[in-house]
Short mmCIF file of C-alpha atoms in Angstrom, two decimals:
data_model
loop_
_atom_site.label_atom_id
_atom_site.label_comp_id
_atom_site.label_asym_id
_atom_site.label_seq_id
_atom_site.Cartn_x
_atom_site.Cartn_y
_atom_site.Cartn_z
CA MET A 1 19.09 20.49 15.27
CA SER A 2 19.99 16.86 14.88
CA ALA A 3 19.12 15.07 11.07
CA PRO A 4 16.40 12.82 11.16
CA ARG A 5 17.99 9.05 12.25
CA VAL A 6 15.18 6.61 12.14
CA LEU A 7 14.10 3.20 12.72
CA MET A 8 11.45 1.93 10.38
CA VAL A 9 9.41 -0.40 11.59
CA ILE A 10 6.94 -2.65 9.41
CA GLN A 11 5.85 -6.44 9.74
CA ARG A 12 5.42 -7.65 6.44
CA PHE A 13 8.26 -6.44 4.22
CA ARG A 14 9.93 -8.43 1.21
CA PRO A 15 10.40 -11.25 -0.08
CA THR A 16 6.66 -10.73 1.46
CA PHE A 17 4.69 -8.55 -1.35
CA THR A 18 2.81 -5.21 -0.33
CA GLY A 19 2.51 -2.37 -1.89
CA HIS A 20 3.28 -0.53 1.96
CA GLY A 21 6.34 -2.59 2.37
CA LEU A 22 7.34 -1.10 -1.64
CA GLN A 23 6.56 2.22 -0.50
CA ILE A 24 8.77 2.26 2.56
CA GLU A 25 11.92 1.03 0.71
CA ALA A 26 11.48 3.73 -1.78
CA LEU A 27 10.62 6.73 1.00
CA SER A 28 13.47 5.01 2.77
CA ARG A 29 16.00 5.62 -0.29
CA GLU A 30 14.14 9.14 -0.98
CA LEU A 31 15.23 10.29 2.52
CA THR A 32 18.72 8.73 2.32
CA GLY A 33 19.51 10.90 -0.27
CA ARG A 34 18.38 14.08 1.60
CA GLY A 35 20.80 13.07 4.62
CA ALA A 36 18.86 11.13 6.58
CA GLU A 37 20.18 7.73 8.06
CA ILE A 38 17.12 4.97 8.09
CA GLU A 39 17.28 1.14 8.87
CA ILE A 40 14.25 -0.66 8.51
CA LEU A 41 13.33 -3.48 10.98
CA THR A 42 10.90 -6.29 10.10
CA ARG A 43 9.94 -9.70 10.67
CA HIS A 44 12.36 -12.72 10.00
CA ILE A 45 11.05 -15.18 7.45
CA GLU A 46 12.73 -18.37 6.82
CA GLY A 47 15.48 -18.71 4.28
CA THR A 48 15.87 -14.63 4.67
CA VAL A 49 19.04 -12.98 5.84
CA ARG A 50 19.03 -11.47 9.18
CA CYS A 51 21.28 -8.29 8.54
CA GLU A 52 20.92 -6.88 4.94
CA GLU A 53 23.71 -4.22 4.48
CA GLY A 54 23.23 -1.38 1.84
CA PRO A 55 22.34 2.33 1.85
CA VAL A 56 19.44 1.32 3.82
CA PRO A 57 20.26 -1.64 5.71
CA VAL A 58 17.55 -3.81 6.87
CA ARG A 59 17.05 -6.08 10.26
CA ARG A 60 14.52 -8.98 10.02
CA PHE A 61 14.16 -10.22 13.77
CA PRO A 62 11.08 -12.75 15.34
CA MET A 63 8.21 -10.89 15.26
CA THR A 64 5.27 -13.05 15.67
CA PRO A 65 1.45 -12.33 17.35
CA GLY A 66 0.39 -14.18 20.86
CA ARG A 67 -2.45 -15.09 22.95
CA ASN A 68 -1.22 -13.49 24.97
CA PRO A 69 1.08 -9.96 26.60
CA LEU A 70 3.74 -12.41 27.71
CA GLN A 71 3.47 -14.65 24.61
CA VAL A 72 4.28 -11.42 22.03
CA TRP A 73 6.82 -9.67 24.35
CA TRP A 74 8.88 -13.23 24.24
CA SER A 75 9.13 -13.11 20.60
CA HIS A 76 9.88 -9.68 20.25
CA ARG A 77 12.64 -9.35 22.83
CA GLU A 78 15.39 -9.31 20.33
CA VAL A 79 13.94 -6.53 18.53
CA LEU A 80 13.21 -4.31 21.65
CA ARG A 81 16.72 -4.78 22.85
CA TYR A 82 17.92 -3.90 19.70
CA ILE A 83 15.96 -0.38 19.55
CA HIS A 84 17.25 0.16 23.19
CA GLY A 85 20.85 -0.41 22.03
CA ALA A 86 20.31 1.40 18.73
CA ALA A 87 19.03 5.04 20.48
CA ARG A 88 23.00 6.16 20.55
CA ARG A 89 22.38 6.09 16.60
CA PHE A 90 18.57 7.06 15.90
CA ASN A 91 16.19 9.54 17.49
CA ILE A 92 13.31 8.40 15.52
CA LEU A 93 11.27 5.66 15.90
CA HIS A 94 8.44 5.23 12.98
CA ILE A 95 6.18 2.30 12.76
CA HIS A 96 3.81 1.62 9.80
CA GLY A 97 0.83 -0.36 10.43
CA ALA A 98 -0.20 -1.59 13.89
CA PRO A 99 2.23 -4.99 14.15
CA PRO A 100 1.62 -7.36 17.16
CA GLY A 101 4.40 -5.91 19.41
CA LEU A 102 3.20 -2.38 18.92
CA PRO A 103 2.61 -1.67 22.53
CA PHE A 104 6.12 -3.05 23.31
CA LEU A 105 7.48 -1.24 20.41
CA ILE A 106 6.53 1.87 21.50
CA GLY A 107 7.73 1.56 25.20
CA ALA A 108 10.81 0.52 24.37
CA ALA A 109 11.71 3.20 21.93
CA HIS A 110 9.80 5.70 25.18
CA GLU A 111 12.41 4.08 27.34
CA ALA A 112 15.20 4.71 24.78
CA GLY A 113 14.30 8.74 24.61
CA LEU A 114 12.95 8.12 20.81
CA ARG A 115 10.55 10.26 19.10
CA THR A 116 7.72 7.96 17.64
CA VAL A 117 5.69 7.92 14.85
CA ILE A 118 3.18 5.84 13.69
CA THR A 119 1.32 5.20 10.13
CA THR A 120 -1.82 3.93 9.37
CA THR A 121 -2.19 1.93 6.47
CA LEU A 122 -5.57 0.22 6.03
CA LEU A 123 -8.98 1.62 6.83
CA GLY A 124 -10.56 -1.02 9.27
CA SER A 125 -7.43 -2.57 10.29
CA ASP A 126 -4.69 -0.70 11.50
CA ASP A 127 -6.77 2.85 12.06
CA PRO A 128 -6.91 3.89 15.58
CA VAL A 129 -11.19 3.00 15.37
CA SER A 130 -10.22 -0.75 14.54
CA LEU A 131 -7.41 -0.82 16.92
CA ARG A 132 -9.80 0.25 19.75
CA THR A 133 -12.34 -2.10 19.43
CA ARG A 134 -11.04 -5.30 17.49
CA GLY A 135 -9.40 -8.00 19.10
CA ARG A 136 -8.75 -9.50 22.65
CA LEU A 137 -5.84 -7.17 23.18
CA ALA A 138 -7.51 -4.24 21.58
CA ARG A 139 -7.48 -2.14 24.74
CA TRP A 140 -4.06 -2.46 25.86
CA ARG A 141 -3.24 -2.08 22.52
CA PHE A 142 -5.08 1.51 21.87
CA ARG A 143 -3.40 2.85 25.17
CA ALA A 144 -0.04 2.55 23.90
CA TYR A 145 -0.93 3.53 20.57
CA ARG A 146 -2.41 6.97 21.32
CA THR A 147 1.23 7.72 23.56
CA ALA A 148 2.86 8.13 19.98
CA ASP A 149 4.02 11.44 19.65
CA ARG A 150 2.62 12.08 16.31
CA PHE A 151 0.43 10.09 13.53
CA ILE A 152 0.59 9.91 9.54
CA ALA A 153 -2.45 9.18 8.06
CA ILE A 154 -2.09 8.76 4.57
CA SER A 155 -5.72 9.40 3.13
CA PRO A 156 -8.56 11.72 4.30
CA ALA A 157 -10.73 8.46 5.18
CA LEU A 158 -8.00 7.55 7.88
CA MET A 159 -7.38 11.23 8.93
CA ASP A 160 -11.14 11.10 9.83
CA THR A 161 -10.73 7.72 12.26
CA PHE A 162 -8.70 9.79 15.02
CA THR A 163 -10.72 11.82 15.53
CA THR A 164 -13.66 9.18 16.14
CA ALA A 165 -11.27 7.56 18.57
CA GLY A 166 -10.49 10.75 20.72
CA ILE A 167 -7.16 11.41 19.04
CA GLY A 168 -6.85 15.35 18.56
CA LEU A 169 -5.86 15.80 15.23
CA GLU A 170 -2.87 18.48 16.08
CA ARG A 171 -1.20 15.34 16.46
CA VAL A 172 -1.81 13.92 12.69
CA ARG A 173 -0.40 14.71 9.65
CA LEU A 174 -1.86 13.71 6.35
CA ILE A 175 0.84 12.36 4.18
CA PRO A 176 -0.36 10.45 1.10
CA VAL A 177 1.49 7.34 -0.52
CA GLY A 178 4.31 8.35 -2.92
CA VAL A 179 5.23 8.15 -6.46
CA PRO A 180 8.42 7.70 -8.33
CA VAL A 181 7.30 9.81 -10.93
CA ASP A 182 10.30 9.18 -13.02
CA ARG A 183 9.76 5.41 -13.21
CA PHE A 184 6.09 5.72 -13.84
CA HIS A 185 5.25 8.18 -16.85
CA LEU A 186 3.23 8.38 -19.77
CA ALA A 187 3.61 5.82 -22.48
CA SER A 188 5.20 7.21 -25.86
CA ASP A 189 3.15 4.23 -27.52
CA PRO A 190 1.40 1.22 -25.91
CA GLU A 191 1.38 -0.92 -28.23
CA ARG A 192 5.52 -1.14 -28.60
CA GLU A 193 4.88 -1.18 -24.50
CA ALA A 194 2.58 -4.55 -25.16
CA GLU A 195 4.56 -5.88 -27.97
CA THR A 196 7.82 -6.44 -25.46
CA LEU A 197 5.65 -7.87 -23.11
CA GLY A 198 4.06 -10.12 -25.66
CA TRP A 199 0.81 -9.12 -24.90
CA ASN A 200 -2.35 -9.00 -27.23
CA LEU A 201 -1.77 -6.29 -29.98
CA GLY A 202 -4.21 -3.94 -31.35
CA VAL A 203 -7.29 -4.50 -28.69
CA PRO A 204 -8.91 -3.13 -25.75
CA ARG A 205 -6.32 -4.25 -23.06
CA ALA A 206 -7.11 -3.63 -19.55
CA LEU A 207 -5.13 -4.04 -16.36
CA PHE A 208 -5.81 -4.72 -12.47
CA VAL A 209 -2.99 -4.76 -9.92
CA GLY A 210 -3.52 -6.40 -6.77
CA ALA A 211 -3.60 -9.77 -4.72
CA VAL A 212 -6.06 -11.78 -5.31
CA LEU A 213 -8.28 -11.15 -3.03
CA HIS A 214 -11.82 -10.88 -1.93
CA ARG A 215 -10.90 -7.63 -0.28
CA LYS A 216 -9.65 -6.41 -3.96
CA GLY A 217 -12.81 -7.11 -5.37
CA VAL A 218 -11.62 -9.20 -7.90
CA ASP A 219 -14.76 -11.43 -8.35
CA VAL A 220 -16.63 -7.96 -9.04
CA LEU A 221 -13.59 -7.57 -11.67
CA LEU A 222 -14.16 -10.91 -13.18
CA GLN A 223 -18.05 -10.19 -13.09
CA ALA A 224 -17.83 -6.88 -15.32
CA TRP A 225 -15.35 -8.45 -17.66
CA GLU A 226 -17.73 -10.77 -18.43
CA GLN A 227 -20.01 -7.49 -19.35
CA VAL A 228 -16.84 -5.30 -20.82
CA LEU A 229 -16.58 -9.03 -23.55
CA GLY A 230 -20.37 -8.66 -24.00
CA ILE A 231 -19.42 -5.15 -26.21
CA LEU A 232 -15.72 -5.73 -26.83
CA PRO A 233 -15.19 -9.42 -27.42
CA ASP A 234 -11.57 -9.11 -28.50
CA ALA A 235 -10.73 -7.49 -25.33
CA HIS A 236 -8.07 -8.88 -22.82
CA LEU A 237 -7.85 -8.26 -18.86
CA PHE A 238 -4.32 -8.87 -17.18
CA VAL A 239 -4.22 -9.36 -13.68
CA ALA A 240 -0.79 -8.83 -11.89
CA GLY A 241 -0.64 -10.01 -8.08
CA PRO A 242 0.08 -12.74 -4.94
CA MET A 243 -2.13 -15.77 -6.19
CA ASP A 244 -0.64 -18.00 -4.37
CA PHE A 245 -1.56 -18.39 -0.12
CA SER A 246 -1.02 -22.08 0.57
CA GLN A 247 1.46 -21.12 3.03
CA GLN A 248 -1.22 -18.95 4.63
CA ARG A 249 -3.62 -20.02 7.45
CA GLU A 250 -6.44 -19.23 5.95
CA PRO A 251 -7.98 -21.65 4.30
CA HIS A 252 -10.46 -19.18 2.01
CA LEU A 253 -7.45 -17.00 1.03
CA ALA A 254 -6.38 -20.08 -1.37
CA ALA A 255 -10.34 -21.03 -1.57
CA PHE A 256 -10.69 -17.48 -3.36
CA VAL A 257 -7.96 -17.99 -5.68
CA GLU A 258 -9.20 -21.41 -6.98
CA SER A 259 -12.36 -20.29 -7.52
CA CYS A 260 -11.81 -16.99 -9.59
CA ARG A 261 -9.17 -19.81 -11.57
CA THR A 262 -12.33 -21.82 -12.43
CA ARG A 263 -14.28 -19.21 -13.59
CA ILE A 264 -11.41 -17.76 -16.13
CA GLU A 265 -11.23 -20.67 -17.86
CA GLU A 266 -14.46 -20.86 -18.73
CA PRO A 267 -16.30 -19.04 -21.41
CA PRO A 268 -16.61 -16.16 -21.97
CA LEU A 269 -13.42 -15.14 -19.96
CA ARG A 270 -11.30 -18.02 -21.45
CA GLY A 271 -8.57 -16.96 -23.62
CA HIS A 272 -9.45 -13.16 -22.03
CA VAL A 273 -8.45 -12.68 -18.69
CA HIS A 274 -4.83 -13.25 -17.82
CA PHE A 275 -3.52 -14.32 -13.95
CA LEU A 276 -0.32 -12.88 -14.35
CA GLY A 277 1.39 -13.23 -11.06
CA PRO A 278 3.66 -11.00 -8.61
CA ARG A 279 5.47 -8.67 -10.74
CA GLY A 280 7.92 -6.74 -10.90
CA ASP A 281 7.61 -4.25 -13.99
CA ILE A 282 4.00 -2.83 -12.76
CA ASP A 283 5.36 0.45 -14.53
CA ALA A 284 5.66 -1.42 -17.96
CA LEU A 285 2.04 -2.87 -17.52
CA LEU A 286 0.33 0.05 -16.63
CA ARG A 287 2.29 1.84 -19.81
CA ALA A 288 0.72 -0.58 -21.92
CA SER A 289 -3.06 -0.84 -21.10
CA HIS A 290 -5.44 1.52 -21.98
CA VAL A 291 -7.36 1.65 -18.49
CA PHE A 292 -6.70 0.31 -15.02
CA LEU A 293 -9.48 -1.36 -13.21
CA PHE A 294 -9.72 -1.28 -9.56
CA PRO A 295 -13.21 -2.48 -7.83
CA SER A 296 -11.62 -3.12 -4.19
CA ARG A 297 -13.19 -3.27 -0.87
CA MET A 298 -10.98 -1.84 1.13
CA GLU A 299 -7.75 0.09 1.12
CA GLY A 300 -5.76 3.06 3.11
CA PHE A 301 -5.09 4.58 0.05
CA GLY A 302 -4.36 2.74 -2.98
CA ASN A 303 -1.14 3.05 -4.78
CA VAL A 304 -1.83 1.69 -7.73
CA LEU A 305 -4.34 4.55 -8.49
CA SER A 306 -1.69 7.13 -8.26
CA GLU A 307 0.78 4.80 -10.23
CA ALA A 308 -2.11 4.49 -12.93
CA LEU A 309 -2.60 8.40 -13.11
CA ALA A 310 1.46 9.10 -13.21
CA SER A 311 1.55 6.49 -15.93
CA GLY A 312 -1.27 8.11 -17.91
CA THR A 313 -3.39 4.79 -17.67
CA PRO A 314 -7.00 6.12 -16.76
CA PRO A 315 -8.32 4.23 -13.79
CA VAL A 316 -12.17 3.41 -13.07
CA THR A 317 -12.33 2.50 -9.35
CA ALA A 318 -14.76 1.21 -6.72
CA ARG A 319 -15.13 4.38 -4.28
CA ILE A 320 -14.28 4.29 -1.10
CA PRO A 321 -15.42 7.51 0.65
CA ARG A 322 -12.48 10.07 0.93
CA CYS A 323 -10.15 7.45 -0.16
CA THR A 324 -10.16 6.22 -3.47
CA ASP A 325 -12.53 9.67 -4.78
CA HIS A 326 -9.72 11.47 -3.32
CA ILE A 327 -6.64 10.11 -5.98
CA VAL A 328 -9.43 9.77 -8.60
CA ARG A 329 -11.01 12.88 -9.75
CA ASP A 330 -14.72 11.43 -10.93
CA GLY A 331 -15.26 12.53 -14.71
CA GLU A 332 -11.61 14.44 -14.93
CA THR A 333 -8.78 12.12 -14.25
CA GLY A 334 -10.70 8.41 -14.27
CA PHE A 335 -14.32 7.44 -13.37
CA VAL A 336 -15.24 6.41 -9.54
CA VAL A 337 -18.44 3.74 -9.57
CA GLU A 338 -20.25 2.26 -6.72
CA GLN A 339 -18.99 -0.33 -4.52
CA GLU A 340 -19.79 -3.83 -5.65
CA ASP A 341 -21.48 -2.61 -8.97
CA ALA A 342 -20.04 -4.59 -11.67
CA VAL A 343 -22.68 -3.15 -14.45
CA ALA A 344 -21.07 0.48 -13.82
CA LEU A 345 -17.10 -0.90 -13.45
CA ALA A 346 -17.90 -2.68 -17.28
CA ALA A 347 -19.91 0.71 -18.41
CA ARG A 348 -17.22 2.93 -17.66
CA ALA A 349 -14.32 0.76 -18.69
CA VAL A 350 -15.92 0.20 -22.03
CA GLU A 351 -16.60 4.10 -22.48
CA LEU A 352 -12.74 5.03 -21.86
CA LEU A 353 -11.89 1.90 -24.11
CA ARG A 354 -13.95 3.27 -27.21
CA ASP A 355 -12.21 6.68 -26.46
CA PRO A 356 -8.80 7.60 -27.60
CA ALA A 357 -9.62 11.14 -26.62
CA LEU A 358 -10.71 10.72 -23.76
CA ARG A 359 -8.05 8.74 -22.19
CA ARG A 360 -5.53 11.34 -23.30
CA ARG A 361 -7.60 14.14 -21.85
CA PHE A 362 -8.03 12.02 -18.44
CA ALA A 363 -4.00 11.40 -18.72
CA LEU A 364 -2.72 14.72 -19.02
CA ALA A 365 -4.66 15.80 -16.03
CA GLY A 366 -3.72 12.72 -14.09
CA ARG A 367 -0.47 13.04 -14.36
CA ALA A 368 -0.52 16.71 -13.41
CA ASP A 369 -2.19 15.78 -10.13
CA VAL A 370 0.15 13.27 -9.03
CA GLU A 371 3.10 15.59 -9.76
CA ARG A 372 1.40 18.39 -7.47
CA GLN A 373 0.38 15.98 -4.71
CA PHE A 374 2.00 12.57 -4.72
CA ALA A 375 5.52 12.43 -6.28
CA PHE A 376 8.00 11.31 -4.10
CA PRO A 377 9.70 14.71 -3.67
CA VAL A 378 6.91 16.08 -2.37
CA ILE A 379 6.00 13.00 -0.10
CA ARG A 380 9.68 12.92 1.29
CA GLU A 381 9.76 16.53 2.22
CA ALA A 382 6.52 16.25 4.03
CA HIS A 383 8.34 13.50 6.19
CA LEU A 384 11.29 15.17 6.41
CA GLU A 385 9.43 18.20 7.73
CA LEU A 386 7.32 16.20 10.30
CA TYR A 387 10.54 14.31 11.58
CA ARG A 388 12.27 18.17 12.28
CA GLU A 389 9.22 19.07 13.57
CA LEU A 390 9.77 16.24 16.11
CA LEU A 391 13.26 16.42 17.14
CA GLY A 392 12.64 20.64 17.35
CA HIS A 393 10.92 19.78 20.14
CA GLY A 394 13.69 18.19 22.14
CA GLU A 395 16.91 18.09 20.35
CA SER A 396 19.39 20.97 19.38
#
């Protein structure tokens, strides 16, 4: 049987910050270490190198959305030619999310004799129900989407959408997002970690990781933190993630960030909420924090929740049914509160910040869950098993 030789396609990849982009790069390195050959195809952004060599090469192509199929095809013609030419070296095309040219990508792969896999990444965005119903090109995109050989859902919530969309579960695998457990590990001394970061010492510290977006619930987070400060006036909240959306077409993104900035500059939040911007040291930030707060409104999985569990930083998360409450076991590894409930978010945060013994119990249980379900060796082997299953049907 041929070894898996996989072209990974993802629309948003570095230097654009996305949790799934980071996940794909880490997964690709893991797969390469097990003998697979991986290459990443992504959208070219002005100022980036078109061809990036290394153990996992990155090729960047024009891949812009259009208002009709002809426009989409024209912007994707380079990557489509590349897929046809790469058929001699690769045997699987693995698409992450739903890039604008998905129908053409799937078509090119099938013409070239490549097996196809699609991973769904965000509930309400690239799941099959959303693809079938949203936008002018929905029917066209969904017809192509459903011809993929296999699908990966990264959470049970996403798994459910395949049944609703009429795609048989025999073609779908539940494979969560992976965590590099050697990098995200329990802290031996959170105060020392905080001192290294220049953070406030000897005070309650909470962390949020994610873009400063309405979808991520940052407005609920700030509302909850006002209530936390009413009980723990020396507590500090650190927010790590992108917050410069000035180049985006949607003006509401920048407006939301500005409203959050204004809010943290006024009492009672002033001096107690710190916007850090994008960071490459999330592991260190987690180890320096006592709790992790995640009031997100929409996710496909919630990578940072499993990273928090791996780091022994107990989370308080908003419930996204069969998604965030699949990762965090309420009352055992963290707390799950209802959507939009800033009062409950604050109350559970205070409970954890006041109780080191409870934090320690949750930390040990959460770490065990991650090692059993979400550690990268587990996720890597699940992908390899799927790839080998595909190749076993048509290659020897």
